[in-house]
């Protein structure tokens, strides 16, 4: 009888569940290709990921990602670092102390940190006082708090 202790069957049905995937602080994941890493549920990244990530659920990033992120909703926690484009179907929240080097597309965004790249939102973007944006912003509504720095062009478009 074969020992199945470390064997897990994996198929496409597993991608449709709502499980939480956690990438720990001491973990480094490297993958190549356009859709290198697929997560069917939510994900929490505390370690380092290199490669494109596609997440059907929500993502909380405390660590770093070198690659593009495609997700439903994204929260970048303090200390997180993103080097790649972000495509977020719903809300994006970038906490103070995190950095993004890449273009951002989201339904709405709350920015309280540094972004080097263009920002495009369908509905609204709020830029907090400690934000430093180096790139163009395209949105239908914007709120910029006093003290925020924006180096780029602004386009307000109707929904």
PDB file of C-alpha atoms in Angstrom:
ATOM      1  CA  UNK A   1       0.000   0.000   0.000  1.00  0.00           C
ATOM      2  CA  UNK A   2       1.439   3.336  -1.085  1.00  0.00           C
ATOM      3  CA  UNK A   3       1.911   6.057   1.497  1.00  0.00           C
ATOM      4  CA  UNK A   4      -0.318   9.026   0.506  1.00  0.00           C
ATOM      5  CA  UNK A   5       0.715  11.330   3.335  1.00  0.00           C
ATOM      6  CA  UNK A   6       2.433  13.807   1.016  1.00  0.00           C
ATOM      7  CA  UNK A   7       0.337  13.245  -2.097  1.00  0.00           C
ATOM      8  CA  UNK A   8      -2.463  15.585  -3.114  1.00  0.00           C
ATOM      9  CA  UNK A   9      -4.552  15.238  -6.229  1.00  0.00           C
ATOM     10  CA  UNK A  10      -4.799  18.519  -8.103  1.00  0.00           C
ATOM     11  CA  UNK A  11      -7.257  19.345 -10.858  1.00  0.00           C
ATOM     12  CA  UNK A  12      -9.092  22.364 -12.282  1.00  0.00           C
ATOM     13  CA  UNK A  13     -11.983  21.846  -9.834  1.00  0.00           C
ATOM     14  CA  UNK A  14      -9.621  22.887  -7.020  1.00  0.00           C
ATOM     15  CA  UNK A  15      -9.260  26.350  -8.588  1.00  0.00           C
ATOM     16  CA  UNK A  16     -12.946  27.127  -8.071  1.00  0.00           C
ATOM     17  CA  UNK A  17     -13.013  26.861  -4.274  1.00  0.00           C
ATOM     18  CA  UNK A  18     -12.834  29.632  -1.710  1.00  0.00           C
ATOM     19  CA  UNK A  19      -9.806  28.404   0.193  1.00  0.00           C
ATOM     20  CA  UNK A  20      -7.228  30.789   1.639  1.00  0.00           C
ATOM     21  CA  UNK A  21      -3.675  30.356   0.367  1.00  0.00           C
ATOM     22  CA  UNK A  22      -0.918  31.740   2.612  1.00  0.00           C
ATOM     23  CA  UNK A  23       2.627  32.302   1.376  1.00  0.00           C
ATOM     24  CA  UNK A  24       4.761  32.600   4.515  1.00  0.00           C
ATOM     25  CA  UNK A  25       7.509  35.114   5.219  1.00  0.00           C
ATOM     26  CA  UNK A  26      10.316  32.626   4.593  1.00  0.00           C
ATOM     27  CA  UNK A  27       8.826  31.408   1.281  1.00  0.00           C
ATOM     28  CA  UNK A  28       9.992  32.463  -2.180  1.00  0.00           C
ATOM     29  CA  UNK A  29       7.939  31.328  -5.179  1.00  0.00           C
ATOM     30  CA  UNK A  30       9.264  31.771  -8.707  1.00  0.00           C
ATOM     31  CA  UNK A  31       7.191  31.003 -11.785  1.00  0.00           C
ATOM     32  CA  UNK A  32       7.336  31.901 -15.472  1.00  0.00           C
ATOM     33  CA  UNK A  33       4.752  32.380 -18.183  1.00  0.00           C
ATOM     34  CA  UNK A  34       1.785  34.699 -18.674  1.00  0.00           C
ATOM     35  CA  UNK A  35      -0.425  33.053 -16.036  1.00  0.00           C
ATOM     36  CA  UNK A  36       2.323  31.546 -13.931  1.00  0.00           C
ATOM     37  CA  UNK A  37       0.472  31.355 -10.601  1.00  0.00           C
ATOM     38  CA  UNK A  38      -3.288  30.766 -10.353  1.00  0.00           C
ATOM     39  CA  UNK A  39      -5.188  30.937  -7.075  1.00  0.00           C
ATOM     40  CA  UNK A  40      -8.852  29.925  -7.002  1.00  0.00           C
ATOM     41  CA  UNK A  41      -9.683  31.545  -3.670  1.00  0.00           C
ATOM     42  CA  UNK A  42      -8.154  34.273  -1.523  1.00  0.00           C
ATOM     43  CA  UNK A  43      -4.415  34.688  -0.972  1.00  0.00           C
ATOM     44  CA  UNK A  44      -2.193  36.254   1.663  1.00  0.00           C
ATOM     45  CA  UNK A  45       1.380  36.928   0.559  1.00  0.00           C
ATOM     46  CA  UNK A  46       3.865  37.478   3.350  1.00  0.00           C
ATOM     47  CA  UNK A  47       6.883  36.127   1.477  1.00  0.00           C
ATOM     48  CA  UNK A  48       8.196  36.839  -2.013  1.00  0.00           C
ATOM     49  CA  UNK A  49       6.583  35.947  -5.337  1.00  0.00           C
ATOM     50  CA  UNK A  50       8.279  36.285  -8.727  1.00  0.00           C
ATOM     51  CA  UNK A  51       5.889  35.872 -11.652  1.00  0.00           C
ATOM     52  CA  UNK A  52       2.404  36.813 -12.777  1.00  0.00           C
ATOM     53  CA  UNK A  53      -0.354  36.030 -10.265  1.00  0.00           C
ATOM     54  CA  UNK A  54      -4.018  35.519 -11.178  1.00  0.00           C
ATOM     55  CA  UNK A  55      -6.343  35.389  -8.163  1.00  0.00           C
ATOM     56  CA  UNK A  56     -10.094  34.780  -8.434  1.00  0.00           C
ATOM     57  CA  UNK A  57     -10.660  36.011  -4.873  1.00  0.00           C
ATOM     58  CA  UNK A  58      -9.114  38.749  -2.765  1.00  0.00           C
ATOM     59  CA  UNK A  59      -5.420  39.334  -2.081  1.00  0.00           C
ATOM     60  CA  UNK A  60      -3.591  40.771   0.927  1.00  0.00           C
ATOM     61  CA  UNK A  61       0.097  41.478   0.314  1.00  0.00           C
ATOM     62  CA  UNK A  62       2.518  42.061   3.184  1.00  0.00           C
ATOM     63  CA  UNK A  63       5.623  40.865   1.303  1.00  0.00           C
ATOM     64  CA  UNK A  64       6.770  41.487  -2.264  1.00  0.00           C
ATOM     65  CA  UNK A  65       5.658  40.603  -5.772  1.00  0.00           C
ATOM     66  CA  UNK A  66       7.815  40.935  -8.880  1.00  0.00           C
ATOM     67  CA  UNK A  67       5.276  40.430 -11.641  1.00  0.00           C
ATOM     68  CA  UNK A  68       1.777  41.408 -12.620  1.00  0.00           C
ATOM     69  CA  UNK A  69      -1.198  40.892 -10.286  1.00  0.00           C
ATOM     70  CA  UNK A  70      -4.712  40.174 -11.593  1.00  0.00           C
ATOM     71  CA  UNK A  71      -7.293  39.943  -8.815  1.00  0.00           C
ATOM     72  CA  UNK A  72     -10.789  40.749  -7.605  1.00  0.00           C
ATOM     73  CA  UNK A  73      -9.730  42.978  -4.703  1.00  0.00           C
ATOM     74  CA  UNK A  74      -6.239  43.902  -3.474  1.00  0.00           C
ATOM     75  CA  UNK A  75      -4.947  45.253  -0.167  1.00  0.00           C
ATOM     76  CA  UNK A  76      -1.277  46.252  -0.086  1.00  0.00           C
ATOM     77  CA  UNK A  77      -0.278  46.366   3.560  1.00  0.00           C
ATOM     78  CA  UNK A  78       2.475  48.526   5.050  1.00  0.00           C
ATOM     79  CA  UNK A  79       5.904  47.342   3.894  1.00  0.00           C
ATOM     80  CA  UNK A  80       4.676  45.537   0.778  1.00  0.00           C
ATOM     81  CA  UNK A  81       6.518  46.043  -2.509  1.00  0.00           C
ATOM     82  CA  UNK A  82       5.059  45.488  -5.982  1.00  0.00           C
ATOM     83  CA  UNK A  83       7.138  45.615  -9.167  1.00  0.00           C
ATOM     84  CA  UNK A  84       4.614  44.986 -11.926  1.00  0.00           C
ATOM     85  CA  UNK A  85       1.198  46.020 -13.164  1.00  0.00           C
ATOM     86  CA  UNK A  86      -1.958  45.656 -11.056  1.00  0.00           C
ATOM     87  CA  UNK A  87      -5.327  44.804 -12.596  1.00  0.00           C
ATOM     88  CA  UNK A  88      -8.013  44.852  -9.893  1.00  0.00           C
ATOM     89  CA  UNK A  89     -11.676  44.202 -10.764  1.00  0.00           C
ATOM     90  CA  UNK A  90     -12.942  45.963  -7.646  1.00  0.00           C
ATOM     91  CA  UNK A  91     -11.226  47.903  -4.859  1.00  0.00           C
ATOM     92  CA  UNK A  92      -7.515  48.569  -4.469  1.00  0.00           C
ATOM     93  CA  UNK A  93      -6.121  49.773  -1.144  1.00  0.00           C
ATOM     94  CA  UNK A  94      -2.458  50.822  -0.922  1.00  0.00           C
ATOM     95  CA  UNK A  95      -1.437  51.385   2.713  1.00  0.00           C
ATOM     96  CA  UNK A  96       1.233  53.814   3.926  1.00  0.00           C
ATOM     97  CA  UNK A  97       4.738  52.356   3.715  1.00  0.00           C
ATOM     98  CA  UNK A  98       4.069  50.175   0.657  1.00  0.00           C
ATOM     99  CA  UNK A  99       5.416  50.841  -2.848  1.00  0.00           C
ATOM    100  CA  UNK A 100       4.176  50.103  -6.356  1.00  0.00           C
ATOM    101  CA  UNK A 101       6.317  50.311  -9.490  1.00  0.00           C
ATOM    102  CA  UNK A 102       3.884  49.632 -12.329  1.00  0.00           C
ATOM    103  CA  UNK A 103       0.589  50.687 -13.850  1.00  0.00           C
ATOM    104  CA  UNK A 104      -2.617  50.297 -11.848  1.00  0.00           C
ATOM    105  CA  UNK A 105      -6.151  49.587 -13.117  1.00  0.00           C
ATOM    106  CA  UNK A 106      -9.020  49.222 -10.634  1.00  0.00           C
ATOM    107  CA  UNK A 107     -12.703  49.942 -10.170  1.00  0.00           C
ATOM    108  CA  UNK A 108     -11.790  52.259  -7.276  1.00  0.00           C
ATOM    109  CA  UNK A 109      -8.594  52.984  -5.372  1.00  0.00           C
ATOM    110  CA  UNK A 110      -7.433  54.342  -2.025  1.00  0.00           C
ATOM    111  CA  UNK A 111      -3.771  55.379  -2.228  1.00  0.00           C
ATOM    112  CA  UNK A 112      -1.732  56.221   0.870  1.00  0.00           C
ATOM    113  CA  UNK A 113       1.765  55.476  -0.372  1.00  0.00           C
ATOM    114  CA  UNK A 114       4.191  55.750  -3.311  1.00  0.00           C
ATOM    115  CA  UNK A 115       3.203  54.679  -6.828  1.00  0.00           C
ATOM    116  CA  UNK A 116       5.446  55.020  -9.857  1.00  0.00           C
ATOM    117  CA  UNK A 117       3.174  54.347 -12.819  1.00  0.00           C
ATOM    118  CA  UNK A 118      -0.163  55.336 -14.266  1.00  0.00           C
ATOM    119  CA  UNK A 119      -3.411  54.934 -12.308  1.00  0.00           C
ATOM    120  CA  UNK A 120      -6.730  54.269 -14.038  1.00  0.00           C
ATOM    121  CA  UNK A 121      -9.988  53.792 -12.129  1.00  0.00           C
ATOM    122  CA  UNK A 122     -13.547  53.318 -13.356  1.00  0.00           C
ATOM    123  CA  UNK A 123     -15.233  55.099 -10.454  1.00  0.00           C
ATOM    124  CA  UNK A 124     -13.122  56.992  -7.920  1.00  0.00           C
ATOM    125  CA  UNK A 125      -9.645  57.388  -6.508  1.00  0.00           C
ATOM    126  CA  UNK A 126      -8.730  58.832  -3.116  1.00  0.00           C
ATOM    127  CA  UNK A 127      -5.163  59.994  -2.630  1.00  0.00           C
ATOM    128  CA  UNK A 128      -4.168  60.441   1.003  1.00  0.00           C
ATOM    129  CA  UNK A 129      -1.804  63.135   2.312  1.00  0.00           C
ATOM    130  CA  UNK A 130       1.335  60.962   2.493  1.00  0.00           C
ATOM    131  CA  UNK A 131       1.029  59.714  -1.113  1.00  0.00           C
ATOM    132  CA  UNK A 132       3.617  60.331  -3.808  1.00  0.00           C
ATOM    133  CA  UNK A 133       2.325  59.567  -7.308  1.00  0.00           C
ATOM    134  CA  UNK A 134       4.665  59.665 -10.312  1.00  0.00           C
ATOM    135  CA  UNK A 135       2.400  58.988 -13.282  1.00  0.00           C
ATOM    136  CA  UNK A 136      -0.818  59.959 -14.987  1.00  0.00           C
ATOM    137  CA  UNK A 137      -4.228  59.496 -13.344  1.00  0.00           C
ATOM    138  CA  UNK A 138      -7.428  58.734 -15.274  1.00  0.00           C
ATOM    139  CA  UNK A 139     -10.646  58.519 -13.255  1.00  0.00           C
ATOM    140  CA  UNK A 140     -14.248  59.699 -13.052  1.00  0.00           C
ATOM    141  CA  UNK A 141     -13.848  61.147  -9.547  1.00  0.00           C
ATOM    142  CA  UNK A 142     -10.832  62.132  -7.444  1.00  0.00           C
ATOM    143  CA  UNK A 143     -10.192  63.270  -3.887  1.00  0.00           C
ATOM    144  CA  UNK A 144      -6.678  64.512  -3.099  1.00  0.00           C
ATOM    145  CA  UNK A 145      -5.778  65.368   0.480  1.00  0.00           C
ATOM    146  CA  UNK A 146      -3.479  68.260   1.280  1.00  0.00           C
ATOM    147  CA  UNK A 147       0.171  67.186   1.334  1.00  0.00           C
ATOM    148  CA  UNK A 148      -0.102  64.566  -1.402  1.00  0.00           C
ATOM    149  CA  UNK A 149       2.387  64.865  -4.273  1.00  0.00           C
ATOM    150  CA  UNK A 150       1.323  64.117  -7.856  1.00  0.00           C
ATOM    151  CA  UNK A 151       3.776  64.366 -10.739  1.00  0.00           C
ATOM    152  CA  UNK A 152       1.746  63.614 -13.863  1.00  0.00           C
ATOM    153  CA  UNK A 153      -1.364  64.491 -15.785  1.00  0.00           C
ATOM    154  CA  UNK A 154      -4.951  64.150 -14.573  1.00  0.00           C
ATOM    155  CA  UNK A 155      -7.905  63.197 -16.786  1.00  0.00           C
ATOM    156  CA  UNK A 156     -11.443  63.200 -15.376  1.00  0.00           C
ATOM    157  CA  UNK A 157     -13.817  61.153 -17.552  1.00  0.00           C
ATOM    158  CA  UNK A 158     -17.535  60.572 -17.287  1.00  0.00           C
ATOM    159  CA  UNK A 159     -18.643  57.082 -16.380  1.00  0.00           C
TER     160      UNK A 159
END
